[in-house]
mmCIF file of C-alpha atoms in Angstrom:
data_model
loop_
_atom_site.group_PDB
_atom_site.id
_atom_site.type_symbol
_atom_site.label_atom_id
_atom_site.label_comp_id
_atom_site.label_asym_id
_atom_site.label_seq_id
_atom_site.Cartn_x
_atom_site.Cartn_y
_atom_site.Cartn_z
ATOM 1 C CA UNK E 1 99.490 111.513 116.453
ATOM 2 C CA UNK E 2 96.802 109.570 114.685
ATOM 3 C CA UNK E 3 94.798 107.154 116.886
ATOM 4 C CA UNK E 4 92.754 104.192 115.822
ATOM 5 C CA UNK E 5 89.113 103.757 116.732
ATOM 6 C CA UNK E 6 87.805 100.185 117.368
ATOM 7 C CA UNK E 7 85.342 100.664 114.447
ATOM 8 C CA UNK E 8 88.230 100.894 111.961
ATOM 9 C CA UNK E 9 88.297 104.647 111.546
ATOM 10 C CA UNK E 10 91.216 106.915 112.632
ATOM 11 C CA UNK E 11 91.091 109.835 115.051
ATOM 12 C CA UNK E 12 92.993 113.030 114.436
ATOM 13 C CA UNK E 13 93.089 115.321 117.411
ATOM 14 C CA UNK E 14 91.752 118.801 116.699
ATOM 15 C CA UNK E 15 94.621 121.318 116.751
ATOM 16 C CA UNK E 16 94.415 124.479 118.848
ATOM 17 C CA UNK E 17 92.624 127.477 117.258
ATOM 18 C CA UNK E 18 92.602 128.668 114.594
ATOM 19 C CA UNK E 19 94.005 125.560 112.848
ATOM 20 C CA UNK E 20 91.740 122.932 114.392
ATOM 21 C CA UNK E 21 88.444 124.769 113.915
ATOM 22 C CA UNK E 22 89.505 125.725 110.348
ATOM 23 C CA UNK E 23 90.189 122.097 109.449
ATOM 24 C CA UNK E 24 86.870 120.975 111.001
ATOM 25 C CA UNK E 25 85.057 123.717 109.085
ATOM 26 C CA UNK E 26 86.664 122.523 105.871
ATOM 27 C CA UNK E 27 85.531 118.926 106.357
ATOM 28 C CA UNK E 28 82.019 120.096 107.426
ATOM 29 C CA UNK E 29 81.740 122.182 104.239
ATOM 30 C CA UNK E 30 82.877 119.437 101.881
ATOM 31 C CA UNK E 31 80.819 116.702 103.514
ATOM 32 C CA UNK E 32 77.714 118.752 104.225
ATOM 33 C CA UNK E 33 74.703 116.478 103.474
ATOM 34 C CA UNK E 34 73.041 119.407 101.690
ATOM 35 C CA UNK E 35 76.092 120.181 99.499
ATOM 36 C CA UNK E 36 75.221 120.475 95.859
ATOM 37 C CA UNK E 37 78.414 122.153 94.652
ATOM 38 C CA UNK E 38 79.913 119.885 91.964
ATOM 39 C CA UNK E 39 83.412 121.110 92.761
ATOM 40 C CA UNK E 40 83.160 120.075 96.396
ATOM 41 C CA UNK E 41 81.314 116.840 95.603
ATOM 42 C CA UNK E 42 84.190 115.788 93.326
ATOM 43 C CA UNK E 43 86.737 116.815 95.950
ATOM 44 C CA UNK E 44 85.329 114.086 98.215
ATOM 45 C CA UNK E 45 86.840 111.522 95.895
ATOM 46 C CA UNK E 46 90.328 112.720 96.807
ATOM 47 C CA UNK E 47 89.895 112.979 100.597
ATOM 48 C CA UNK E 48 89.564 110.465 103.402
ATOM 49 C CA UNK E 49 85.873 110.009 104.210
ATOM 50 C CA UNK E 50 84.735 112.214 107.130
ATOM 51 C CA UNK E 51 82.536 110.930 109.954
ATOM 52 C CA UNK E 52 82.275 114.070 112.076
ATOM 53 C CA UNK E 53 83.957 114.816 115.413
ATOM 54 C CA UNK E 54 84.390 112.446 118.324
ATOM 55 C CA UNK E 55 85.284 112.754 121.991
ATOM 56 C CA UNK E 56 86.249 109.958 124.405
ATOM 57 C CA UNK E 57 83.676 109.437 127.171
ATOM 58 C CA UNK E 58 86.347 110.018 129.810
ATOM 59 C CA UNK E 59 87.494 113.333 128.288
ATOM 60 C CA UNK E 60 84.525 115.084 126.609
ATOM 61 C CA UNK E 61 86.578 118.236 125.971
ATOM 62 C CA UNK E 62 89.114 116.385 123.822
ATOM 63 C CA UNK E 63 87.911 116.717 120.235
ATOM 64 C CA UNK E 64 88.975 114.438 117.378
ATOM 65 C CA UNK E 65 88.176 114.386 113.678
ATOM 66 C CA UNK E 66 86.865 110.924 112.807
ATOM 67 C CA UNK E 67 88.265 109.926 109.399
ATOM 68 C CA UNK E 68 88.524 106.905 107.076
ATOM 69 C CA UNK E 69 91.583 104.791 107.653
ATOM 70 C CA UNK E 70 93.011 104.795 104.081
ATOM 71 C CA UNK E 71 95.506 102.024 104.977
ATOM 72 C CA UNK E 72 92.966 99.622 106.413
ATOM 73 C CA UNK E 73 92.390 97.490 103.335
ATOM 74 C CA UNK E 74 96.087 96.858 102.866
ATOM 75 C CA UNK E 75 97.994 93.891 104.285
ATOM 76 C CA UNK E 76 101.439 95.515 104.277
ATOM 77 C CA UNK E 77 100.756 99.202 103.548
ATOM 78 C CA UNK E 78 103.558 101.272 102.106
ATOM 79 C CA UNK E 79 102.934 104.931 103.034
ATOM 80 C CA UNK E 80 104.428 108.206 101.908
ATOM 81 C CA UNK E 81 103.422 111.754 102.979
ATOM 82 C CA UNK E 82 104.314 114.523 100.524
ATOM 83 C CA UNK E 83 103.582 118.182 101.353
ATOM 84 C CA UNK E 84 102.449 120.011 98.221
ATOM 85 C CA UNK E 85 102.713 123.666 97.226
ATOM 86 C CA UNK E 86 105.361 126.391 96.807
ATOM 87 C CA UNK E 87 104.615 127.782 100.282
ATOM 88 C CA UNK E 88 104.209 125.814 103.475
ATOM 89 C CA UNK E 89 102.834 128.869 105.272
ATOM 90 C CA UNK E 90 99.499 130.554 104.733
ATOM 91 C CA UNK E 91 98.832 134.238 103.801
ATOM 92 C CA UNK E 92 98.256 135.130 107.469
ATOM 93 C CA UNK E 93 101.525 133.736 108.758
ATOM 94 C CA UNK E 94 103.793 135.999 110.769
ATOM 95 C CA UNK E 95 107.252 136.999 109.553
ATOM 96 C CA UNK E 96 108.739 134.681 112.112
ATOM 97 C CA UNK E 97 106.622 131.761 110.930
ATOM 98 C CA UNK E 98 107.554 132.424 107.310
ATOM 99 C CA UNK E 99 111.246 132.500 108.087
ATOM 100 C CA UNK E 100 110.958 129.327 110.131
ATOM 101 C CA UNK E 101 109.158 127.444 107.295
ATOM 102 C CA UNK E 102 111.523 128.731 104.512
ATOM 103 C CA UNK E 103 114.568 127.723 106.567
ATOM 104 C CA UNK E 104 113.231 124.228 106.995
ATOM 105 C CA UNK E 105 113.194 123.563 103.245
ATOM 106 C CA UNK E 106 114.490 126.438 101.096
ATOM 107 C CA UNK E 107 113.756 124.433 97.876
ATOM 108 C CA UNK E 108 110.019 124.275 98.570
ATOM 109 C CA UNK E 109 109.297 127.282 96.385
ATOM 110 C CA UNK E 110 111.451 125.964 93.568
ATOM 111 C CA UNK E 111 110.424 122.266 93.672
ATOM 112 C CA UNK E 112 106.849 122.704 94.905
ATOM 113 C CA UNK E 113 106.755 119.676 97.228
ATOM 114 C CA UNK E 114 108.501 118.112 100.210
ATOM 115 C CA UNK E 115 108.643 114.458 101.331
ATOM 116 C CA UNK E 116 107.608 114.457 104.994
ATOM 117 C CA UNK E 117 108.161 110.803 105.503
ATOM 118 C CA UNK E 118 107.756 107.264 104.137
ATOM 119 C CA UNK E 119 107.363 103.711 105.330
ATOM 120 C CA UNK E 120 108.219 100.994 102.812
ATOM 121 C CA UNK E 121 107.744 97.236 103.183
ATOM 122 C CA UNK E 122 110.600 95.182 101.743
ATOM 123 C CA UNK E 123 109.602 91.703 100.661
ATOM 124 C CA UNK E 124 113.208 90.493 100.733
ATOM 125 C CA UNK E 125 113.611 91.078 104.487
ATOM 126 C CA UNK E 126 109.952 91.010 105.562
ATOM 127 C CA UNK E 127 110.508 94.344 107.302
ATOM 128 C CA UNK E 128 109.756 98.060 106.961
ATOM 129 C CA UNK E 129 112.169 100.823 106.121
ATOM 130 C CA UNK E 130 111.161 104.195 107.579
ATOM 131 C CA UNK E 131 112.369 107.677 106.590
ATOM 132 C CA UNK E 132 111.377 110.841 108.467
ATOM 133 C CA UNK E 133 111.106 114.471 107.392
ATOM 134 C CA UNK E 134 114.864 114.996 107.797
ATOM 135 C CA UNK E 135 115.306 112.579 104.912
ATOM 136 C CA UNK E 136 112.930 114.600 102.778
ATOM 137 C CA UNK E 137 114.631 117.881 103.628
ATOM 138 C CA UNK E 138 118.038 116.407 102.685
ATOM 139 C CA UNK E 139 116.812 115.844 99.090
ATOM 140 C CA UNK E 140 117.977 118.297 96.418
ATOM 141 C CA UNK E 141 116.820 118.947 92.883
ATOM 142 C CA UNK E 142 119.442 116.428 91.742
ATOM 143 C CA UNK E 143 118.550 113.705 94.287
ATOM 144 C CA UNK E 144 114.803 114.061 94.677
ATOM 145 C CA UNK E 145 114.012 111.519 91.927
ATOM 146 C CA UNK E 146 116.189 108.807 93.541
ATOM 147 C CA UNK E 147 114.892 109.845 96.931
ATOM 148 C CA UNK E 148 111.241 109.328 95.986
ATOM 149 C CA UNK E 149 111.935 106.134 93.951
ATOM 150 C CA UNK E 150 112.956 104.451 97.259
ATOM 151 C CA UNK E 151 109.294 104.511 98.159
ATOM 152 C CA UNK E 152 108.452 102.371 95.145
ATOM 153 C CA UNK E 153 111.162 99.784 95.636
ATOM 154 C CA UNK E 154 110.154 96.454 97.111
ATOM 155 C CA UNK E 155 113.669 95.294 98.005
ATOM 156 C CA UNK E 156 113.778 93.314 94.751
ATOM 157 C CA UNK E 157 112.659 95.706 92.089
ATOM 158 C CA UNK E 158 111.047 98.994 91.308
ATOM 159 C CA UNK E 159 107.244 98.707 91.445
ATOM 160 C CA UNK E 160 106.545 100.407 88.133
ATOM 161 C CA UNK E 161 102.977 99.333 88.268
ATOM 162 C CA UNK E 162 102.547 101.375 91.460
ATOM 163 C CA UNK E 163 104.371 104.372 89.978
ATOM 164 C CA UNK E 164 102.099 104.336 86.924
ATOM 165 C CA UNK E 165 98.912 104.039 89.020
ATOM 166 C CA UNK E 166 100.146 106.869 91.300
ATOM 167 C CA UNK E 167 100.714 109.159 88.300
ATOM 168 C CA UNK E 168 97.161 108.534 87.110
ATOM 169 C CA UNK E 169 95.706 109.409 90.565
ATOM 170 C CA UNK E 170 97.813 112.572 90.992
ATOM 171 C CA UNK E 171 96.770 113.658 87.484
ATOM 172 C CA UNK E 172 93.090 113.353 88.496
ATOM 173 C CA UNK E 173 93.765 115.653 91.498
ATOM 174 C CA UNK E 174 95.618 118.082 89.193
ATOM 175 C CA UNK E 175 92.560 118.172 86.902
ATOM 176 C CA UNK E 176 90.369 119.139 89.854
ATOM 177 C CA UNK E 177 92.741 121.959 90.849
ATOM 178 C CA UNK E 178 92.850 123.210 87.220
ATOM 179 C CA UNK E 179 89.052 123.484 87.262
ATOM 180 C CA UNK E 180 88.431 125.189 90.609
ATOM 181 C CA UNK E 181 88.910 128.725 91.955
ATOM 182 C CA UNK E 182 87.141 128.373 95.325
ATOM 183 C CA UNK E 183 89.925 127.178 97.627
ATOM 184 C CA UNK E 184 93.634 127.626 98.185
ATOM 185 C CA UNK E 185 95.561 124.981 100.147
ATOM 186 C CA UNK E 186 98.695 125.643 102.224
ATOM 187 C CA UNK E 187 100.771 123.041 104.158
ATOM 188 C CA UNK E 188 98.532 120.317 102.842
ATOM 189 C CA UNK E 189 99.781 116.855 101.831
ATOM 190 C CA UNK E 190 99.186 113.932 99.521
ATOM 191 C CA UNK E 191 99.132 110.560 101.226
ATOM 192 C CA UNK E 192 100.355 107.700 98.988
ATOM 193 C CA UNK E 193 99.505 104.120 100.001
ATOM 194 C CA UNK E 194 100.038 100.882 98.145
ATOM 195 C CA UNK E 195 100.109 97.166 98.901
ATOM 196 C CA UNK E 196 103.612 95.943 99.632
ATOM 197 C CA UNK E 197 102.957 92.241 100.321
ATOM 198 C CA UNK E 198 102.992 89.351 97.900
ATOM 199 C CA UNK E 199 99.359 89.120 97.126
ATOM 200 C CA UNK E 200 99.345 88.194 93.438
ATOM 201 C CA UNK E 201 96.962 89.769 91.020
ATOM 202 C CA UNK E 202 95.874 87.263 88.391
ATOM 203 C CA UNK E 203 95.407 88.452 84.841
ATOM 204 C CA UNK E 204 93.696 86.083 82.421
ATOM 205 C CA UNK E 205 95.480 85.638 79.137
ATOM 206 C CA UNK E 206 92.550 84.114 77.245
ATOM 207 C CA UNK E 207 92.327 87.358 75.250
ATOM 208 C CA UNK E 208 94.471 86.688 72.212
ATOM 209 C CA UNK E 209 95.052 90.401 71.629
ATOM 210 C CA UNK E 210 96.444 90.806 75.140
ATOM 211 C CA UNK E 211 98.698 87.803 74.686
ATOM 212 C CA UNK E 212 99.931 89.144 71.398
ATOM 213 C CA UNK E 213 100.780 92.493 72.951
ATOM 214 C CA UNK E 214 102.899 90.614 75.437
ATOM 215 C CA UNK E 215 104.496 88.853 72.465
ATOM 216 C CA UNK E 216 104.219 85.438 74.105
ATOM 217 C CA UNK E 217 105.509 82.778 71.683
ATOM 218 C CA UNK E 218 103.004 80.305 70.272
ATOM 219 C CA UNK E 219 102.720 77.213 72.409
ATOM 220 C CA UNK E 220 104.063 78.871 75.579
ATOM 221 C CA UNK E 221 100.679 79.858 76.893
ATOM 222 C CA UNK E 222 97.349 78.313 76.123
ATOM 223 C CA UNK E 223 93.949 79.978 76.451
ATOM 224 C CA UNK E 224 93.496 78.552 79.959
ATOM 225 C CA UNK E 225 96.769 79.656 81.411
ATOM 226 C CA UNK E 226 97.051 82.352 84.027
ATOM 227 C CA UNK E 227 99.774 84.955 84.372
ATOM 228 C CA UNK E 228 100.083 86.283 87.864
ATOM 229 C CA UNK E 229 102.026 89.516 88.290
ATOM 230 C CA UNK E 230 102.328 91.617 91.387
ATOM 231 C CA UNK E 231 105.006 92.438 93.864
ATOM 232 C CA UNK E 232 107.562 89.999 92.430
ATOM 233 C CA UNK E 233 105.362 86.931 92.180
ATOM 234 C CA UNK E 234 105.573 85.802 88.618
ATOM 235 C CA UNK E 235 103.801 82.494 87.864
ATOM 236 C CA UNK E 236 102.999 80.777 84.589
ATOM 237 C CA UNK E 237 100.916 77.630 85.098
ATOM 238 C CA UNK E 238 100.089 75.085 82.396
ATOM 239 C CA UNK E 239 98.555 71.661 82.674
ATOM 240 C CA UNK E 240 99.648 70.505 79.281
ATOM 241 C CA UNK E 241 102.792 68.378 78.906
ATOM 242 C CA UNK E 242 105.798 69.959 77.315
ATOM 243 C CA UNK E 243 105.092 73.444 78.701
ATOM 244 C CA UNK E 244 107.013 75.615 81.099
ATOM 245 C CA UNK E 245 105.817 75.474 84.682
ATOM 246 C CA UNK E 246 107.588 78.062 86.801
ATOM 247 C CA UNK E 247 106.956 79.277 90.332
ATOM 248 C CA UNK E 248 109.293 82.123 91.157
ATOM 249 C CA UNK E 249 108.843 83.718 94.528
ATOM 250 C CA UNK E 250 111.730 86.163 94.604
ATOM 251 C CA UNK E 251 111.759 87.786 91.188
ATOM 252 C CA UNK E 252 113.303 86.703 87.931
ATOM 253 C CA UNK E 253 116.890 86.623 89.348
ATOM 254 C CA UNK E 254 116.107 83.194 90.798
ATOM 255 C CA UNK E 255 114.759 82.035 87.436
ATOM 256 C CA UNK E 256 117.910 83.165 85.720
ATOM 257 C CA UNK E 257 119.975 81.115 88.133
ATOM 258 C CA UNK E 258 117.837 78.068 87.603
ATOM 259 C CA UNK E 259 117.850 78.501 83.847
ATOM 260 C CA UNK E 260 121.623 78.828 83.802
ATOM 261 C CA UNK E 261 121.996 75.639 85.846
ATOM 262 C CA UNK E 262 119.467 73.860 83.612
ATOM 263 C CA UNK E 263 121.301 74.814 80.416
ATOM 264 C CA UNK E 264 124.422 73.133 81.670
ATOM 265 C CA UNK E 265 122.522 69.828 81.947
ATOM 266 C CA UNK E 266 120.796 69.681 78.600
ATOM 267 C CA UNK E 267 121.286 65.922 78.280
ATOM 268 C CA UNK E 268 118.407 65.436 80.742
ATOM 269 C CA UNK E 269 115.030 65.221 78.990
ATOM 270 C CA UNK E 270 113.405 66.983 81.918
ATOM 271 C CA UNK E 271 114.946 68.716 84.891
ATOM 272 C CA UNK E 272 113.336 69.578 88.255
ATOM 273 C CA UNK E 273 115.089 72.036 90.479
ATOM 274 C CA UNK E 274 114.141 73.062 93.949
ATOM 275 C CA UNK E 275 115.279 76.191 95.711
ATOM 276 C CA UNK E 276 114.559 76.747 99.362
ATOM 277 C CA UNK E 277 114.928 80.059 101.085
ATOM 278 C CA UNK E 278 114.543 80.214 104.846
ATOM 279 C CA UNK E 279 115.028 83.950 105.294
ATOM 280 C CA UNK E 280 111.573 84.141 106.795
ATOM 281 C CA UNK E 281 109.658 82.066 109.312
ATOM 282 C CA UNK E 282 107.558 80.618 106.554
ATOM 283 C CA UNK E 283 109.953 78.932 104.140
ATOM 284 C CA UNK E 284 109.529 80.104 100.602
ATOM 285 C CA UNK E 285 109.725 77.237 98.095
ATOM 286 C CA UNK E 286 110.005 77.569 94.400
ATOM 287 C CA UNK E 287 110.390 74.846 91.836
ATOM 288 C CA UNK E 288 110.991 74.993 88.105
ATOM 289 C CA UNK E 289 110.380 72.256 85.571
ATOM 290 C CA UNK E 290 111.811 72.977 82.126
ATOM 291 C CA UNK E 291 111.569 70.614 79.201
ATOM 292 C CA UNK E 292 114.486 70.415 76.781
ATOM 293 C CA UNK E 293 112.484 71.937 73.914
ATOM 294 C CA UNK E 294 112.327 75.194 75.830
ATOM 295 C CA UNK E 295 115.996 75.360 76.784
ATOM 296 C CA UNK E 296 116.856 77.149 73.545
ATOM 297 C CA UNK E 297 117.481 80.590 74.946
ATOM 298 C CA UNK E 298 114.156 81.971 73.706
ATOM 299 C CA UNK E 299 112.179 81.484 76.877
ATOM 300 C CA UNK E 300 113.865 84.070 79.134
ATOM 301 C CA UNK E 301 113.661 87.012 76.717
ATOM 302 C CA UNK E 302 109.944 86.192 76.234
ATOM 303 C CA UNK E 303 109.428 86.027 80.030
ATOM 304 C CA UNK E 304 111.137 89.401 80.403
ATOM 305 C CA UNK E 305 108.681 90.866 77.909
ATOM 306 C CA UNK E 306 105.793 89.361 79.906
ATOM 307 C CA UNK E 307 106.991 90.491 83.308
ATOM 308 C CA UNK E 308 108.680 93.807 82.712
ATOM 309 C CA UNK E 309 106.798 95.281 79.814
ATOM 310 C CA UNK E 310 103.227 95.006 81.077
ATOM 311 C CA UNK E 311 100.660 96.585 78.753
ATOM 312 C CA UNK E 312 98.817 99.731 79.769
ATOM 313 C CA UNK E 313 95.647 97.725 80.342
ATOM 314 C CA UNK E 314 97.096 96.179 83.554
ATOM 315 C CA UNK E 315 98.668 99.353 85.026
ATOM 316 C CA UNK E 316 95.521 100.380 86.838
ATOM 317 C CA UNK E 317 95.344 96.988 88.545
ATOM 318 C CA UNK E 318 97.914 98.078 91.159
ATOM 319 C CA UNK E 319 96.324 98.530 94.586
ATOM 320 C CA UNK E 320 97.123 102.209 95.145
ATOM 321 C CA UNK E 321 95.489 105.105 97.025
ATOM 322 C CA UNK E 322 96.457 108.783 96.739
ATOM 323 C CA UNK E 323 94.474 111.077 99.060
ATOM 324 C CA UNK E 324 94.712 114.748 100.084
ATOM 325 C CA UNK E 325 95.190 115.262 103.824
ATOM 326 C CA UNK E 326 95.884 118.061 106.410
ATOM 327 C CA UNK E 327 93.548 121.021 105.923
ATOM 328 C CA UNK E 328 94.376 123.386 108.780
ATOM 329 C CA UNK E 329 95.414 126.037 106.262
ATOM 330 C CA UNK E 330 92.718 126.060 103.587
ATOM 331 C CA UNK E 331 91.281 129.476 102.642
ATOM 332 C CA UNK E 332 88.504 130.750 100.335
ATOM 333 C CA UNK E 333 89.807 132.133 97.075
ATOM 334 C CA UNK E 334 88.658 133.444 93.697
ATOM 335 C CA UNK E 335 91.753 132.318 91.763
ATOM 336 C CA UNK E 336 93.430 129.038 90.849
ATOM 337 C CA UNK E 337 95.759 127.609 93.505
ATOM 338 C CA UNK E 338 98.870 128.102 91.367
ATOM 339 C CA UNK E 339 101.277 127.060 94.148
ATOM 340 C CA UNK E 340 99.566 123.700 94.597
ATOM 341 C CA UNK E 341 99.244 123.186 90.840
ATOM 342 C CA UNK E 342 102.967 123.932 90.424
ATOM 343 C CA UNK E 343 103.835 121.339 93.040
ATOM 344 C CA UNK E 344 101.574 118.700 91.561
ATOM 345 C CA UNK E 345 103.046 119.206 88.068
ATOM 346 C CA UNK E 346 106.622 118.906 89.345
ATOM 347 C CA UNK E 347 105.748 115.836 91.365
ATOM 348 C CA UNK E 348 104.169 114.230 88.286
ATOM 349 C CA UNK E 349 107.303 115.022 86.284
ATOM 350 C CA UNK E 350 109.483 113.323 88.905
ATOM 351 C CA UNK E 351 107.186 110.254 88.991
ATOM 352 C CA UNK E 352 107.197 110.071 85.243
ATOM 353 C CA UNK E 353 111.048 110.254 85.196
ATOM 354 C CA UNK E 354 111.139 107.381 87.690
ATOM 355 C CA UNK E 355 108.817 105.328 85.456
ATOM 356 C CA UNK E 356 110.706 106.128 82.225
ATOM 357 C CA UNK E 357 114.163 105.436 83.621
#
């Protein structure tokens, strides 16, 4: 398995020959301080950073690759490992090895990728859901879209911001593959990581154009208001009287419930509602103050436009990493890696379908 070094890097034990030395040689080539190959220099952007090999003082013969911990900056990292390519065996594999790999996932050649596992943080239960490679192998052409969409679901809603950012990053890797004929990758993976916790990303709405794109009604948001949107925290704050002030911790469903209750009590000039949820150790509290002038049915549709139809300018704000990993089967080539390209294109298609639907 992967070990963690006290300095914040991770340690991957070198596999037995020829796989281990081949992976070490790959990293050494890409991260050579004298490297001036533009193809390899760009490739570094899509790999974990490499810090050489390491051995514990008590076992100097045990060799480890010392690599960047891609998950380190995340509070609640959601992680998915997807093997890419039409073949999970290299050109030098034995007949027995080929049969073994094909029998594990017969659709690899047709689909071009395989989900090896995922770990998803659910805000609703403050817990992780884990799926292993058996889950990935159980997916068919018909179920692979729903199977992968599980990775992007927070327990409340589909994280479309993360899906969009993931597509952009996979497309960049595809561009690199389309432009290189040096290397072919077999049994290599993409590691997807995104932030699953409720750390809100604030987006200033002082830009009138941005506000107009969200179609926010006049008077709802002033130039100094802040819209926070990330991982089901949706907050509109306003200091002026007569405005909406909503703090919704668990998605818009709570707000709908509050709004419904408020509409039945329109005779009040102002209504304050408090909802407490003690599902977690730290009690979530959300309050909503709605003045009568905004209880006309127009607010919620506008809020939906704000929360669920985010403009493209904010899609890249999602905290997402997509890195290539596992290089024990990388070989020199003089042709494009068509198998890897095929897998990337199919994966992008599935991600785009998840986003569109």
